[in-house]
Structures are given as structure tokens and as C-alpha cells.
CSV table of C-alpha atoms in Angstrom, one decimal:
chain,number,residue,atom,x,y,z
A,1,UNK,CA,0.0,0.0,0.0
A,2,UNK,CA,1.4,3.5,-0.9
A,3,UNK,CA,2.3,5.3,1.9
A,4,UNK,CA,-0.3,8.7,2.6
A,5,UNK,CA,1.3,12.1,2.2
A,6,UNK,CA,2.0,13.9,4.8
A,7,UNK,CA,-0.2,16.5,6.0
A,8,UNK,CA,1.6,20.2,6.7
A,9,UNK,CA,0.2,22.8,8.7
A,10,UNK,CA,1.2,26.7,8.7
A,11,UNK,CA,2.8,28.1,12.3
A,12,UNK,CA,-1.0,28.6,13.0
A,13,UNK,CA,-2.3,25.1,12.5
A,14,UNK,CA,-3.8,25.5,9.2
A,15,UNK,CA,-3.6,22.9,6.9
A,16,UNK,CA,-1.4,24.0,3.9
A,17,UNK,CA,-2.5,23.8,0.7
A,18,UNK,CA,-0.9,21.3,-2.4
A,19,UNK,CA,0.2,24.8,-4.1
A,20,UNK,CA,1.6,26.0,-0.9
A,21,UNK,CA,3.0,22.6,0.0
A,22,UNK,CA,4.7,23.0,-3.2
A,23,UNK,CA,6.4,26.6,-3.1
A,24,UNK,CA,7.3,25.3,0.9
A,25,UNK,CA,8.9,22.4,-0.3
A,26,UNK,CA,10.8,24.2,-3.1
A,27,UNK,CA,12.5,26.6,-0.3
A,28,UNK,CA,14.0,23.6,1.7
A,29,UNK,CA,15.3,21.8,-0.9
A,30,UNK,CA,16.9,24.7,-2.7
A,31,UNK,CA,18.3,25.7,0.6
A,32,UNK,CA,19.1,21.7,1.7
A,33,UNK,CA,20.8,21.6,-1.8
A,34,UNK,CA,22.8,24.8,-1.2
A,35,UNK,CA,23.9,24.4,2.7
A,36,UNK,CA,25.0,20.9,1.5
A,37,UNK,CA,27.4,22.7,-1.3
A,38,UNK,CA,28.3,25.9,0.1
A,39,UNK,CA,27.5,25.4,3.9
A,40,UNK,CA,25.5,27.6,6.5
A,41,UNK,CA,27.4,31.0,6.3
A,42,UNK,CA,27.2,31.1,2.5
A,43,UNK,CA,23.9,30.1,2.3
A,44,UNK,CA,21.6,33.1,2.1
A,45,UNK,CA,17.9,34.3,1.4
A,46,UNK,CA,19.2,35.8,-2.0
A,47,UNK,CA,20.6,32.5,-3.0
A,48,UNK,CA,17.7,30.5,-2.0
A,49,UNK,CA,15.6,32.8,-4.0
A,50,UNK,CA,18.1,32.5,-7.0
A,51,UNK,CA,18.2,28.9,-6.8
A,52,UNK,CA,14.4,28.2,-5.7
A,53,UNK,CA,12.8,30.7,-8.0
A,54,UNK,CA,10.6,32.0,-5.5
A,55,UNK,CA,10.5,35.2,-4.6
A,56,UNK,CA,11.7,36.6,-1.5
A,57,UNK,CA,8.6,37.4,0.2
A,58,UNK,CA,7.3,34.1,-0.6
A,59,UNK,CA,10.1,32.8,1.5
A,60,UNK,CA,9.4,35.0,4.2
A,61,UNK,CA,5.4,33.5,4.2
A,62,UNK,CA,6.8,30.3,5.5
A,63,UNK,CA,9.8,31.1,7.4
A,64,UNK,CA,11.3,34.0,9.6
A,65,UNK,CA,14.4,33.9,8.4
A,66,UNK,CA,17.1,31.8,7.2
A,67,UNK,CA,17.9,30.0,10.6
A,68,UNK,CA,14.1,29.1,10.6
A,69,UNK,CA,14.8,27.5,7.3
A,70,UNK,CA,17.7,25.4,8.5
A,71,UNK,CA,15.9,24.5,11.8
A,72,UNK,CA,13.0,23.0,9.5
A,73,UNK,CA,15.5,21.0,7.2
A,74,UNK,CA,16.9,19.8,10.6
A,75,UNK,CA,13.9,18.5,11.7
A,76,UNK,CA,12.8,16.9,7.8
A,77,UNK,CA,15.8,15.1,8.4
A,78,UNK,CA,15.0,13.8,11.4
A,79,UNK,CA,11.6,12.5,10.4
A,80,UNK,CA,13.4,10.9,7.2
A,81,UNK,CA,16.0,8.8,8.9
A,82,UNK,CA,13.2,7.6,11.0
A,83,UNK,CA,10.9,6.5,8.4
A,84,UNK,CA,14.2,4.7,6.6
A,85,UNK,CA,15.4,3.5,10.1
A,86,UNK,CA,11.5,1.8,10.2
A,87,UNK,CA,12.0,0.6,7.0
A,88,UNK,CA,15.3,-0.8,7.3
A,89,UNK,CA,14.8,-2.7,11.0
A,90,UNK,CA,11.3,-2.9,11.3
A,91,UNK,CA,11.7,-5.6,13.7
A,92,UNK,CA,14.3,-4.0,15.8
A,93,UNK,CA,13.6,-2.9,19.0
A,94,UNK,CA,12.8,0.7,20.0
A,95,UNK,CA,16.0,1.0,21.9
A,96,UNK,CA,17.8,-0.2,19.0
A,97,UNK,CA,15.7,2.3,16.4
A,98,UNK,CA,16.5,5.4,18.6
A,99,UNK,CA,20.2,4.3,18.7
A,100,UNK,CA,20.0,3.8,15.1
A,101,UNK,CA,18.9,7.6,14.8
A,102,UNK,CA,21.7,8.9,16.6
A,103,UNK,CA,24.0,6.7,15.1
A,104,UNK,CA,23.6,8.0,11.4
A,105,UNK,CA,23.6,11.2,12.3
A,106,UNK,CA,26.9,11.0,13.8
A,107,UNK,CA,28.4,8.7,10.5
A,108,UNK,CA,26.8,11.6,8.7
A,109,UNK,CA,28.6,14.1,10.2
A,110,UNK,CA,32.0,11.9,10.5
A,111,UNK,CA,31.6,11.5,6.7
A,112,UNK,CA,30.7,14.7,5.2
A,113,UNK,CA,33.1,17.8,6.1
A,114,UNK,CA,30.4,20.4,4.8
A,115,UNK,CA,27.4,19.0,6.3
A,116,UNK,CA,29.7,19.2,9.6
A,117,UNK,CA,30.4,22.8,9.5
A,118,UNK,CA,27.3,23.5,8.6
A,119,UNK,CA,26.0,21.4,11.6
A,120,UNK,CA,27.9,22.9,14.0
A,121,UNK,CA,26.3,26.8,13.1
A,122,UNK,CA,23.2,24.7,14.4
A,123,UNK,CA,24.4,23.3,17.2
A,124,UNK,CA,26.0,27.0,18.2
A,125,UNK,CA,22.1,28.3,17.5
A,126,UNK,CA,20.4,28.0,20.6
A,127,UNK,CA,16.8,28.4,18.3
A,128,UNK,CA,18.1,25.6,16.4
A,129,UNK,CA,19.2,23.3,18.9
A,130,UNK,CA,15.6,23.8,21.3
A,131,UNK,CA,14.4,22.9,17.8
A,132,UNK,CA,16.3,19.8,17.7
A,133,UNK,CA,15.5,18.8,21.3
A,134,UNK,CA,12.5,19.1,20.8
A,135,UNK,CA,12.0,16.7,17.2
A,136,UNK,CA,14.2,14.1,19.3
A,137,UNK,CA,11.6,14.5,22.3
A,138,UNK,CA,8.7,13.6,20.0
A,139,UNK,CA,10.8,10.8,18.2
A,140,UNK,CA,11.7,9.2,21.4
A,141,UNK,CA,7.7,9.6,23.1
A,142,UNK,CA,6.8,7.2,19.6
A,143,UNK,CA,9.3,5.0,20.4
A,144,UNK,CA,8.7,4.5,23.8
A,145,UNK,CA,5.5,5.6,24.9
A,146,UNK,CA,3.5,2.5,26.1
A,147,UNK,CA,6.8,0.4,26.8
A,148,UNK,CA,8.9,0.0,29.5
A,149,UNK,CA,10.4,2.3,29.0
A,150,UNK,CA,8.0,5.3,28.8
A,151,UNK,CA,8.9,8.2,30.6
A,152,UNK,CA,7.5,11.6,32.0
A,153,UNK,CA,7.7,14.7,30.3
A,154,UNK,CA,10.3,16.0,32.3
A,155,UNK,CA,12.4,12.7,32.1
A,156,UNK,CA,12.0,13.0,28.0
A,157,UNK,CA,13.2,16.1,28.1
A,158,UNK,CA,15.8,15.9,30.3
A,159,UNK,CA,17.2,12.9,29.1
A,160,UNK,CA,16.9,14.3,24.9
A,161,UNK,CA,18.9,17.4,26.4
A,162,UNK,CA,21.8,15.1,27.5
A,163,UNK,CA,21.9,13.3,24.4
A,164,UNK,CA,22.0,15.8,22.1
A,165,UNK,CA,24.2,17.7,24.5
A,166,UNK,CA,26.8,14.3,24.3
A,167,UNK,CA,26.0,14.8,20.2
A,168,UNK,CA,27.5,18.1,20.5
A,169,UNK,CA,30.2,17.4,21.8
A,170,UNK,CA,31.0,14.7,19.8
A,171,UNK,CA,31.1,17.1,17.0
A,172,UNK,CA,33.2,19.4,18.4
A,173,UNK,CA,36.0,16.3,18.6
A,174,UNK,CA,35.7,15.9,15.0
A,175,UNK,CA,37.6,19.5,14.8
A,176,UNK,CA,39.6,19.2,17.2
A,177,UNK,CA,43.5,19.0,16.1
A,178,UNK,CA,44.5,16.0,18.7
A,179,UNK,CA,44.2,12.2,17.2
A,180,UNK,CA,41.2,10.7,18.6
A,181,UNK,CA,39.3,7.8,18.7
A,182,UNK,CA,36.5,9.3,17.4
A,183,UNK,CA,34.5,5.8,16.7
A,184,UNK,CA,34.9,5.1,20.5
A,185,UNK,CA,33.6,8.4,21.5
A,186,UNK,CA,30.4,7.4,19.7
A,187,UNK,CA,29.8,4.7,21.0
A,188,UNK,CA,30.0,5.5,24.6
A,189,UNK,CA,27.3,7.8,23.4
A,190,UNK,CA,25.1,5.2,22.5
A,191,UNK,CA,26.3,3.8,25.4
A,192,UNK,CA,25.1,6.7,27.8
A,193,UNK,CA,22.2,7.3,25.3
A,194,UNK,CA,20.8,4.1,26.0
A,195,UNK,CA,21.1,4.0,29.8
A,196,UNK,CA,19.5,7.3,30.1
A,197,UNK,CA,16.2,5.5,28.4
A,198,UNK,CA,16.4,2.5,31.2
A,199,UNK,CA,18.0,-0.2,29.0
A,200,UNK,CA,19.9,-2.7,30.8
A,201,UNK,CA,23.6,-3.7,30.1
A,202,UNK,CA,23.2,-7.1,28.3
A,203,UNK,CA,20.5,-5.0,25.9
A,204,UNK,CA,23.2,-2.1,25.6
A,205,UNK,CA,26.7,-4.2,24.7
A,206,UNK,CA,24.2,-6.2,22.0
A,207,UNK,CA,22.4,-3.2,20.3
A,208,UNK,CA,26.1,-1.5,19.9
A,209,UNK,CA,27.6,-4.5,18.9
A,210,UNK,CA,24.7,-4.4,16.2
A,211,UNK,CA,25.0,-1.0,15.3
A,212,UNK,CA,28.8,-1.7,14.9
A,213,UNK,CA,28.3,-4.3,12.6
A,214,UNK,CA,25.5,-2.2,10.4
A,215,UNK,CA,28.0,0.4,9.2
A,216,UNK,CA,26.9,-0.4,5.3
A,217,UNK,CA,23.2,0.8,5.9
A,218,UNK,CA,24.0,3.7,8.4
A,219,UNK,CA,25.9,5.0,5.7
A,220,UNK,CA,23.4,4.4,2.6
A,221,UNK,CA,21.0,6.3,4.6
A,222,UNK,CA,23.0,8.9,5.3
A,223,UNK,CA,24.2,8.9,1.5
A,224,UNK,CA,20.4,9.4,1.0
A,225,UNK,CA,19.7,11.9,3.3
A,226,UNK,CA,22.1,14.4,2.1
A,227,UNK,CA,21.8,14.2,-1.7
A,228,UNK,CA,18.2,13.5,-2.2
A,229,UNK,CA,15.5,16.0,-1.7
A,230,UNK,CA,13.9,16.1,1.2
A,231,UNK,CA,10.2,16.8,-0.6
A,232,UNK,CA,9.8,14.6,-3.8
């Protein structure tokens, strides 16, 4: 069965419609293709008019500003390594899907020097990283909302603030000028990542072990993720 579009609402819940779906679309992928090229600090309105054909108020309909724009491609993202991570290990566990998440993200950013500098102007953006906490909030309530491991609002929160804290820093060691062993570092994220959320040590040393060994598809994915378009 073909999967249902996904329904987008404007800042004030209304449902967009297919035109303005379209033109909204247009924007992030212009500016997805663009960031990925020329990175954050090059990346500006005039050039995503330039390269979107749409004109600049247009633009300024659907977002405030150009860190509005990379805080919603930030959180596309997100939902589309989800939806590939479900694809990909649909039988996995939800411990194993939300480590998963995080683990592409950081091969992503291991991998791709411009989508790391670029990163890191989001990670410095304290409007884009609440906007990150936040999609990783949401993504771990439908992963773990009626299991055992289902926590309070405060817990999510607190927890997703760590994590993406840890993700942080493990971006900042990818500049750094010492030798590191950056593929450890990782995985004592995971590691913490995982605890944080309740899982037990035999579930922790097997799901990394996994992830380990599933370097292939972490990487297709985030192949796919940075040179597709996010709306097709």
C-alpha cells in the first residue's frame, strides 16, 4: 500500500494547501541543496531565491528567516532517517531504532566535512538546537510511549537534552586538532544514550555490537539523506 502524504500545517495550524506545500517544499530543498554545497554562512535568502525561483517574500510567508529555514530541514531530516530506520529494521527494537537515529547522524557528520560545519552553526544556534531537542523529544515519546520504557515529560526532556548535549560534543571532537578515537567516542554515546532510556547492560553491549556491525546501511541512509530532496 502507498504510503499517505504527509499533512503540513502553517505556524497557526492551518492545513497548507498542495500549491503552498509545493512553493514550501521548493524553499527547503533549494536551501538543503545549497547548505550541503556551500555550507551555512554562504547560504543566504538571496541565494535561495536564486536557486528556488521563488520570490523573496514568498520565502518569508513560510519562514522567519534563514535559521528558521535550517531549523526545518533539521527537523525533515530527522523524520526521514526515521521512516528509513522503520524501513530498514522494522523488527528491531525501540532502543535499537532510537540508537539507530543517533548513530547516522553522527556517521553523517563523521563523513561529510560540509554537512559538519554547517551542523555545528546549528548546534552554536540555541533556536536551532531547542528545535532539535525538541523533534528528538517527540521521536523518542513514539518510540517509547506504552513500553517499559516510557517516561515523563520532564524525564524525555531531560534525558533528549543530554543526548543531544553528548551529540554536540562529539562534533566538536571531529575538529579538534589532537588524534582521537572518534569511533569510540560514539559509541560511549550510544552507550550513555541508551542507559538514560532504562535499557539494561546485556541490551546495551548487544544493540552496539549491532549498530557496529551495520556500518553499510548507516551509511546508505546517510548517502540518501544528504543528496536526495527532502520533498519529492
Amino acid at each position: 500500500m502507498a504510503r499517505r502524504p504527509r499533512v503540513l500545517k502553517s505556524e497557526d495550524g492551518t492545513i497548507m494547501s498542495d500549491h503552498a506545500t509545493l512553493i514550501r517544499g521548493r524553499i527547503m530543498n533549494s536551501a538543503k541543496e545549497l547548505l550541503a554545497k556551500e555550507g551555512y554562512s554562504k547560504t543566504t535568502i538571496r541565494k535561495i531565491v536564486e536557486h528556488s525561483g521563488v520570490l523573496t517574500g514568498s520565502i518569508y510567508y513560510f519562514f522567519k528567516n534563514k535559521e528558521d529555514i535550517f531549523r526545518a530541514i533539521l527537523l525533515e531530516l530527522v523524520r526521514d532517517c526515521i521512516n528509513k530506520i522503520n524501513k530498514n529494521c522494522y523488527d528491531e527494537s525501540p532502543l535499537f531504532k532510537y540508537a539507530a537515529v543517533c548513530q547516522v547522524e553522527l556517521k553523517v557528520l563523521a563523513d561529510y566535512q560540509i554537512v559538519r560545519e554547517t551542523y555545528m552553526e546549528g548546534y552554536n544556534s540555541t533556536i536551532i538546537f531547542e528545535g532539535m531537542v525538541a523533534q528528538f523529544v517527540e521521536m523518542a515519546r513514539g518510540l517509547f510511549d506504552y513500553t517499559e520504557y516510557e517516561c515523563s515529560d520532564e524525564e524525555y526532556y531531560q534525558n533528549t537534552l543530554m543526548v543531544k548535549g553528548a551529540m554536540h560534543a562529539c562534533l566538536s571532537e571531529m575538529f579538534f586538532r589532537r588524534d582521537v578515537d572518534s569511533a569510540r567516542t560514539r559509541a560511549s554515546l550510544l552507550r550513555m544514550a541508551l542507559r538514560l532510556f532504562g535499557a539494561k547492560e546485556a541490551e546495551i553491549d548487544e544493540i552496539v555490537a549491532k549498530i557496529a556491525s551495520m556500518n553499510d546501511v548507516w551509511e546508505r541512509i546517510g548517502k540518501e539523506m544528504v543528496e536526495y530532496p527532502l520533498v519529492k
